[in-house]
CSV table of C-alpha atoms in Angstrom, one decimal:
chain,number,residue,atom,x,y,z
A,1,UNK,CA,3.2,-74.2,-36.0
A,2,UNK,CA,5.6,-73.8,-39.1
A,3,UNK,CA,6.4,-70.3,-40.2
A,4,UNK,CA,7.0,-71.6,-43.9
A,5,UNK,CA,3.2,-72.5,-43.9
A,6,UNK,CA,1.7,-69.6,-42.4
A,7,UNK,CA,3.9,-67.2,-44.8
A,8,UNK,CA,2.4,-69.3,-47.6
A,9,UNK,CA,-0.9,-69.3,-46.8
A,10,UNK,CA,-0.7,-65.6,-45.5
A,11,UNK,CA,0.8,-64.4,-48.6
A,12,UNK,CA,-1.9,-67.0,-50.8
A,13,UNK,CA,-4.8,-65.9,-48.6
A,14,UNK,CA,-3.9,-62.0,-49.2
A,15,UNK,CA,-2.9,-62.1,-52.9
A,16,UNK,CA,-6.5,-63.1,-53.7
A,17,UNK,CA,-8.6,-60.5,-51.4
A,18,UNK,CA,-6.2,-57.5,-53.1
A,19,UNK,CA,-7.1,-59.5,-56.3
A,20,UNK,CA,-10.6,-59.1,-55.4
A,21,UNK,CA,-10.1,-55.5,-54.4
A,22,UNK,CA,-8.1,-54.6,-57.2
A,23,UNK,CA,-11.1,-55.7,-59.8
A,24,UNK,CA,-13.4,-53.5,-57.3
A,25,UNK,CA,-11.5,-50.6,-57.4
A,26,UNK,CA,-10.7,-51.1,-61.7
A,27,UNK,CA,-14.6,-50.8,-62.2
A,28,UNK,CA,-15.6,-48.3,-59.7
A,29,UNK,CA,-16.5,-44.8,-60.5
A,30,UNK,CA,-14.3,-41.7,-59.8
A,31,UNK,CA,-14.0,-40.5,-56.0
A,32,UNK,CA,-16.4,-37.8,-56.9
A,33,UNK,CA,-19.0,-40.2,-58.3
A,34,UNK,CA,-18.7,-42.5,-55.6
A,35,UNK,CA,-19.4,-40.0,-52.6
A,36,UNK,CA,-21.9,-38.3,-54.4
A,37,UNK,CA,-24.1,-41.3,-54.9
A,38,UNK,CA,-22.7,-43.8,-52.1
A,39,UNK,CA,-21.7,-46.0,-54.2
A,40,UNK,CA,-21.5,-49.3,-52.6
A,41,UNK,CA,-20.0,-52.9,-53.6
A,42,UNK,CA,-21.1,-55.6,-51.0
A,43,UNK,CA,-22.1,-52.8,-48.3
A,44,UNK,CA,-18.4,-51.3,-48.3
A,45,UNK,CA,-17.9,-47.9,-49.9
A,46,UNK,CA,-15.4,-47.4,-52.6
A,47,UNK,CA,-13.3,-45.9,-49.2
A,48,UNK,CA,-13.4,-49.2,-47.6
A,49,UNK,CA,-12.4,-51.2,-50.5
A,50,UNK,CA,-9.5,-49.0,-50.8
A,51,UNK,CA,-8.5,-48.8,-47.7
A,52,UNK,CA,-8.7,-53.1,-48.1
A,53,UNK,CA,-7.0,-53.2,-50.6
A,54,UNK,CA,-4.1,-51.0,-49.1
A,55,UNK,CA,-3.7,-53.0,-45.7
A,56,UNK,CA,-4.0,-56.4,-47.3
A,57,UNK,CA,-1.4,-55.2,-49.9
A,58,UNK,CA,0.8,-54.1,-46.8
A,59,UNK,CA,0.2,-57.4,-45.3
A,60,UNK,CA,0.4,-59.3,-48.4
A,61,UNK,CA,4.3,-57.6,-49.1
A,62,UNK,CA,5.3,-58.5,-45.7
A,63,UNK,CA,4.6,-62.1,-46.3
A,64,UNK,CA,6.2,-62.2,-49.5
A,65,UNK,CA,9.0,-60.9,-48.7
A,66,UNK,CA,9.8,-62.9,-45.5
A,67,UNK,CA,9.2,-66.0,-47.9
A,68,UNK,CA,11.6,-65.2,-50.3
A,69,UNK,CA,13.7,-64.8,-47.4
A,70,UNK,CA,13.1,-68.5,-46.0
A,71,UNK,CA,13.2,-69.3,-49.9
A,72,UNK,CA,16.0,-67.6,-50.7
A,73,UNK,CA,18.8,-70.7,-51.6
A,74,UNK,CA,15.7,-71.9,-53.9
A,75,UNK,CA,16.2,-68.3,-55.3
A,76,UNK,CA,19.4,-68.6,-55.6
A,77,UNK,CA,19.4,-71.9,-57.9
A,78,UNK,CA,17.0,-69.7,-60.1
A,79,UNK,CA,20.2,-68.0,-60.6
A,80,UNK,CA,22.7,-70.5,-61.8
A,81,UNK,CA,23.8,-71.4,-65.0
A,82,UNK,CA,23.4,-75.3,-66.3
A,83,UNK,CA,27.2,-75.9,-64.8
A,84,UNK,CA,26.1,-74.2,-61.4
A,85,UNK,CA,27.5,-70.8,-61.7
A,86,UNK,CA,25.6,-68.0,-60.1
A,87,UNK,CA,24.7,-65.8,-62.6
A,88,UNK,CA,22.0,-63.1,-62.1
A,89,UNK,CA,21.1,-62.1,-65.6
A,90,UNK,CA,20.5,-66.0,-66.3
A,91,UNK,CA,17.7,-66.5,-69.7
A,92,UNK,CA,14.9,-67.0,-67.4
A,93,UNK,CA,15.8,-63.6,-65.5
A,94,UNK,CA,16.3,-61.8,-68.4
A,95,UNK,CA,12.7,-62.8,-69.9
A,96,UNK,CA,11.4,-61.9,-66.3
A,97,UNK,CA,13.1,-58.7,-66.4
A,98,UNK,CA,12.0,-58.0,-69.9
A,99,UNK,CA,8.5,-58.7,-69.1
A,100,UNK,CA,8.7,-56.3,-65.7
A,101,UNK,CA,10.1,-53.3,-68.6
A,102,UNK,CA,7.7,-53.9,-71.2
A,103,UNK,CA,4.8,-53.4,-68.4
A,104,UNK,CA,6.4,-50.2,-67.1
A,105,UNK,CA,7.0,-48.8,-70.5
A,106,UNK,CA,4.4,-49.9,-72.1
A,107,UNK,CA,2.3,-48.4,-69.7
A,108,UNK,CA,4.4,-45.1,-69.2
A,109,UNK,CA,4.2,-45.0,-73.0
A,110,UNK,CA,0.3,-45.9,-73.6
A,111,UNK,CA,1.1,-48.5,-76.2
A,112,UNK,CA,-1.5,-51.6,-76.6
A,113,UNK,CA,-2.6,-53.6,-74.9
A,114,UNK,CA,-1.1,-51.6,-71.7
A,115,UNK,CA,-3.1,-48.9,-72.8
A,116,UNK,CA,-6.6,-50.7,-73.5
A,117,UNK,CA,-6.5,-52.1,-70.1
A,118,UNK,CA,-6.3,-48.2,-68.5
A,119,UNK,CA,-9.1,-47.1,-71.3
A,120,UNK,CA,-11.1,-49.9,-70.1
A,121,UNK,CA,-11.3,-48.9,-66.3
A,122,UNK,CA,-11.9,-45.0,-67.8
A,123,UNK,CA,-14.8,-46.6,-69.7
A,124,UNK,CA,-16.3,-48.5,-66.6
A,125,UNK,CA,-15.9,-45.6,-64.9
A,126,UNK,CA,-17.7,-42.8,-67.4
A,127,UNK,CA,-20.5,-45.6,-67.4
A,128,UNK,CA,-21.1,-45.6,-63.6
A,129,UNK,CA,-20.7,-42.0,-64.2
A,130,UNK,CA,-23.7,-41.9,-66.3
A,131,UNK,CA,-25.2,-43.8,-63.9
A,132,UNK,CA,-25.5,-42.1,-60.9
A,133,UNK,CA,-24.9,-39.0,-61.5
A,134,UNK,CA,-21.8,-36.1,-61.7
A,135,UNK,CA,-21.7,-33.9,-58.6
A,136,UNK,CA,-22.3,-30.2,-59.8
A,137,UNK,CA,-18.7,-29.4,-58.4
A,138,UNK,CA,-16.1,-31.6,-57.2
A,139,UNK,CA,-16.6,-33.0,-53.6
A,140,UNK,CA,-19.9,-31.4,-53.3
A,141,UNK,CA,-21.3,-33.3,-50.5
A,142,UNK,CA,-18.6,-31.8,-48.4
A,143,UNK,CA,-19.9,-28.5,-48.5
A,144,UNK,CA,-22.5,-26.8,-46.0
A,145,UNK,CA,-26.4,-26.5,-47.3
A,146,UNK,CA,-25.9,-23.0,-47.0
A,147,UNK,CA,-22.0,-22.6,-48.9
A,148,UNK,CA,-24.1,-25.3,-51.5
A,149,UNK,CA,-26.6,-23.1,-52.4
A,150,UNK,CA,-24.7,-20.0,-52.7
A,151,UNK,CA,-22.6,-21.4,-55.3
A,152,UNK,CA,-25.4,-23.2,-57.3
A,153,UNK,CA,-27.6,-19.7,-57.0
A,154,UNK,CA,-30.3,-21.1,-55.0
A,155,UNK,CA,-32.3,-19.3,-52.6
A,156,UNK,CA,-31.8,-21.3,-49.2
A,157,UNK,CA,-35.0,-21.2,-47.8
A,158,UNK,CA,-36.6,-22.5,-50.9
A,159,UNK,CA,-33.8,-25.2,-50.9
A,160,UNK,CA,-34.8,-26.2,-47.5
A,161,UNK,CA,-38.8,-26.0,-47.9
A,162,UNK,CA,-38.3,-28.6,-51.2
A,163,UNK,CA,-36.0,-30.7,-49.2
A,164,UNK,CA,-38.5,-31.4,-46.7
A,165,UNK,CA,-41.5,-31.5,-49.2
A,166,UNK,CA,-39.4,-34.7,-50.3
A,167,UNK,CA,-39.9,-36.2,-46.9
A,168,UNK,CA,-36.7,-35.3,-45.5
A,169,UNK,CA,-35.4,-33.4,-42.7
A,170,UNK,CA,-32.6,-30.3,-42.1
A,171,UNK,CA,-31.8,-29.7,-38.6
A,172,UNK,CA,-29.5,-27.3,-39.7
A,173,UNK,CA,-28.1,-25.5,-42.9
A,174,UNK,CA,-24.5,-25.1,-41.3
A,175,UNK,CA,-24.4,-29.1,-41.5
A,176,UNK,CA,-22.6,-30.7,-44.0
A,177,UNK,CA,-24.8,-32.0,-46.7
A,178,UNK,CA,-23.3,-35.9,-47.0
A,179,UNK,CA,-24.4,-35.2,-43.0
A,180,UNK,CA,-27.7,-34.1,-43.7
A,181,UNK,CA,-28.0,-37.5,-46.4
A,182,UNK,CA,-26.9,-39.7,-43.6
A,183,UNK,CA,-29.7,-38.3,-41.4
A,184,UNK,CA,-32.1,-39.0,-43.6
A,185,UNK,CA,-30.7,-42.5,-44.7
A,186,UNK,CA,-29.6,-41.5,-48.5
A,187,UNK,CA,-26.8,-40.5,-50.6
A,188,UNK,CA,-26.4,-36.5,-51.2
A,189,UNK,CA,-27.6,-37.2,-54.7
A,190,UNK,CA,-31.0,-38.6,-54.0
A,191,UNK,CA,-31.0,-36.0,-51.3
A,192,UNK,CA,-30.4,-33.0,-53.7
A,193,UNK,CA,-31.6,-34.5,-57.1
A,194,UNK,CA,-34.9,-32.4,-57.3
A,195,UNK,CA,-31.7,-29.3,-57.2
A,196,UNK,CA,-29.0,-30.8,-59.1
A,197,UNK,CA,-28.3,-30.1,-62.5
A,198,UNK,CA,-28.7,-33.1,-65.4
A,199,UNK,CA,-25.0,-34.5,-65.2
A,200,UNK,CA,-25.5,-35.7,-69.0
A,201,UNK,CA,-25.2,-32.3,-70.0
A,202,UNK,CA,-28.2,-31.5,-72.0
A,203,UNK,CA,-28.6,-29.2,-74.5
A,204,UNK,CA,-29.4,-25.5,-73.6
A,205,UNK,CA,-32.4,-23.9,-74.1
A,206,UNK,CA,-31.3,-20.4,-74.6
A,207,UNK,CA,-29.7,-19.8,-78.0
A,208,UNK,CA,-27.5,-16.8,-75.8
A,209,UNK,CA,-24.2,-17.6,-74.8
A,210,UNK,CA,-23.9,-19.1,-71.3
A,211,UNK,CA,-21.0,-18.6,-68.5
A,212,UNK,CA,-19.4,-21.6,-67.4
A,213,UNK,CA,-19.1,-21.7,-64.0
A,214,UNK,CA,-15.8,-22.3,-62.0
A,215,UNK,CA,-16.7,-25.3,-59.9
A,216,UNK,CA,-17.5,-27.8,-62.8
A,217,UNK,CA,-17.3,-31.9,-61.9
A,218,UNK,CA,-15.3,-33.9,-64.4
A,219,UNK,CA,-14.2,-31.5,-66.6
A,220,UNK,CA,-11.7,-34.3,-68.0
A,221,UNK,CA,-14.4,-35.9,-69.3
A,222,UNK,CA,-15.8,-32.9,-71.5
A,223,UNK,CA,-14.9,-32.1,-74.7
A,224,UNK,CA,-16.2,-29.0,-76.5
A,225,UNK,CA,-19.1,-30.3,-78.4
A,226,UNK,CA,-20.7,-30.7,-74.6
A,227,UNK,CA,-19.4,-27.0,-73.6
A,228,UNK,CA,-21.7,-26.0,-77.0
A,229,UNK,CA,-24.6,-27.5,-76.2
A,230,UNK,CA,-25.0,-26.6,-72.6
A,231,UNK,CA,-23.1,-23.0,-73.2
A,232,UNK,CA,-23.4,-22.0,-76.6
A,233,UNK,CA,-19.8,-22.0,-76.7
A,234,UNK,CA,-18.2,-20.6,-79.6
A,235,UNK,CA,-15.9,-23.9,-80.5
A,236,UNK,CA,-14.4,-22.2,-83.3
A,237,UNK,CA,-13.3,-19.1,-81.5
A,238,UNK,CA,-11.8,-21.6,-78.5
A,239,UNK,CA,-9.7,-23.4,-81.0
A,240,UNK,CA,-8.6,-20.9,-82.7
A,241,UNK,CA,-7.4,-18.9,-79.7
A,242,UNK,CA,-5.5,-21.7,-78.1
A,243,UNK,CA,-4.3,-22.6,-81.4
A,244,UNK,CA,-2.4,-19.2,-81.7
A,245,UNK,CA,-1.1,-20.5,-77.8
A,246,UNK,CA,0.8,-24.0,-79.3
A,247,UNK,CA,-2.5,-26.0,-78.1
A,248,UNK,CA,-3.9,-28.2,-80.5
A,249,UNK,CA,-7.7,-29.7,-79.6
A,250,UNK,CA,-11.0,-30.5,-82.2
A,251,UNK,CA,-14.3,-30.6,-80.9
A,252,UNK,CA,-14.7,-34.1,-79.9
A,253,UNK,CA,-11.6,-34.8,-78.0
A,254,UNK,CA,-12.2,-35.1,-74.5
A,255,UNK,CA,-9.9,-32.2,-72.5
A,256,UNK,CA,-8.0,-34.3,-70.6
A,257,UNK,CA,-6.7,-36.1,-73.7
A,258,UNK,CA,-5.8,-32.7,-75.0
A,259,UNK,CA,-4.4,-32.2,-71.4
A,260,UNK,CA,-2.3,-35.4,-71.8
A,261,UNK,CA,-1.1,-34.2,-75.2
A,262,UNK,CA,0.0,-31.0,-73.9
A,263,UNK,CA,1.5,-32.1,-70.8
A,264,UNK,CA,-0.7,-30.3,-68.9
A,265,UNK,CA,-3.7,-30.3,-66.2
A,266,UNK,CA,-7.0,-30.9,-67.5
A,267,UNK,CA,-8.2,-28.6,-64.7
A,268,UNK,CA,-5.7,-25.6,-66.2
A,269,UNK,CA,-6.8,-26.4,-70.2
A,270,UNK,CA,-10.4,-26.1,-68.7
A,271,UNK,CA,-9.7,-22.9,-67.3
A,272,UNK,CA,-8.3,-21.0,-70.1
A,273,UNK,CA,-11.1,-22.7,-72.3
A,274,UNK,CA,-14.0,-21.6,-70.2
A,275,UNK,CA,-12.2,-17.8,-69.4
A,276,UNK,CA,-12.2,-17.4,-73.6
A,277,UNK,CA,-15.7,-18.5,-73.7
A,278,UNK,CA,-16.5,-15.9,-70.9
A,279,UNK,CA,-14.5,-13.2,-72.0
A,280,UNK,CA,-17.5,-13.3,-75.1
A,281,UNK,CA,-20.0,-12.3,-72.7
């Protein structure tokens, strides 16, 4: 048994599962998404392939690091000058090193193609979005039937009556409704979907203003063209007001762009947009 193969092939056999994990967890939809609609890749949640892609990355470290440790006099050749002097900032090192900056900057600083790869995974994600569905607040499925349909306004009994017209049953409405799904062998989404409201959005009926609730699910995604057509928001009024605050936003720029532009939360922007629109009431 040689420990210079086993690091090898430990650190060769890792690199390519978190390689594999890392693709899974670029295309997969936000946490919320995921867990309201199980969202599965190969029968392992989005949970799993994290938690994957963490240990094998642990794993993966470990063996790199204890091979550049029986490596290490190759290392240090990498490090030499033509006439053999050690030299760390050597050409090849300094491209290397350059490369390792540009990736950090570039990244910290949103400048192509660093950028495009992060917009990519956002896209992937607000597809898969679309897909299966937004929560109506964030980490819905955590909550009680009963605390569910207290915020959503719906009368419990009634909740539970169409639950079980759907073929499914409720032992209890203190129970957790991701528990109540896995009873009944579904995700909280198909569970709740004759309840939930259309995560696309659509336009409102009523031509009266109105309220936007508190508990919203990704409200980074929005922008205020979507708050006018399922709120008759006033979009005018809202940038004008937050204009007069330093905070510049149009209609069709999402708000956690603005957010980003602002150095601020998406969650706060959201707030103060949605108490404007509610002061109007």
């Amino acid at each position: 048994m040689k420990s210079r193969r086993i690091t090898a092939l430990t650190a060769f056999l890792t690199f390519f599962i978190m390689l594999f994990s890392s693709i899974v967890l670029y295309i997969a939809p936000q946490g919320r998404v995921a867990y309201w609609a199980n969202w599965t890749l190969g029968e392992l949640s989005k949970e799993q392939w994290a938690d994957i892609h963490i240990n094998t990355g642990i794993v993966f470290l470990l063996a790199l690091s204890f091979h550049l440790y029986l490596n290490f006099k190759a290392i240090k050749t990498y490090l030499k000058t033509r006439d053999r002097k050690f030299k760390i900032f050597t050409i090849d090192f300094n491209i290397a090193l350059l490369i390792t900056i540009a990736c950090v900057v570039g990244t910290y600083m949103k400048i192509p193609p660093f950028s495009s790869m992060l917009s990519l995974s956002e896209a992937f994600k607000e597809s898969t979005a679309l897909t299966y569905g937004e929560p109506p607040y964030g980490h819905a499925e955590q909550s009680t039937l009963n605390s569910y349909c207290k915020k959503m306004g719906l009368n419990l009994e009634e909740t539970i009556k169409k639950i079980k017209a759907a073929g499914y049953s409720v032992e209890s409405s203190e129970l957790q409704i991701k528990q109540i799904a896995t009873q009944n062998n579904v995700s909280p989404q198909q569970l709740l979907f004759p309840l939930t409201p259309d995560p696309k959005f659509p336009v409102s009926n009523s031509n009266a203003m109105l309220k936007i609730p508190e508990d919203l699910s990704g409200v980074g995604r929005l922008t205020l063209v979507d708050l006018k057509e399922q709120y008759n928001a006033d979009s005018q009024k809202i940038i004008a007001v937050l204009k007069a605050k330093g905070i510049k936003l149009d209609e069709s720029t999402k708000i956690k762009e603005i957010a980003e532009d602002q150095d601020m939360s998406a969650h706060d922007l959201f707030d103060q947009i949605r108490e404007i629109h509610n002061q109007t009431l």
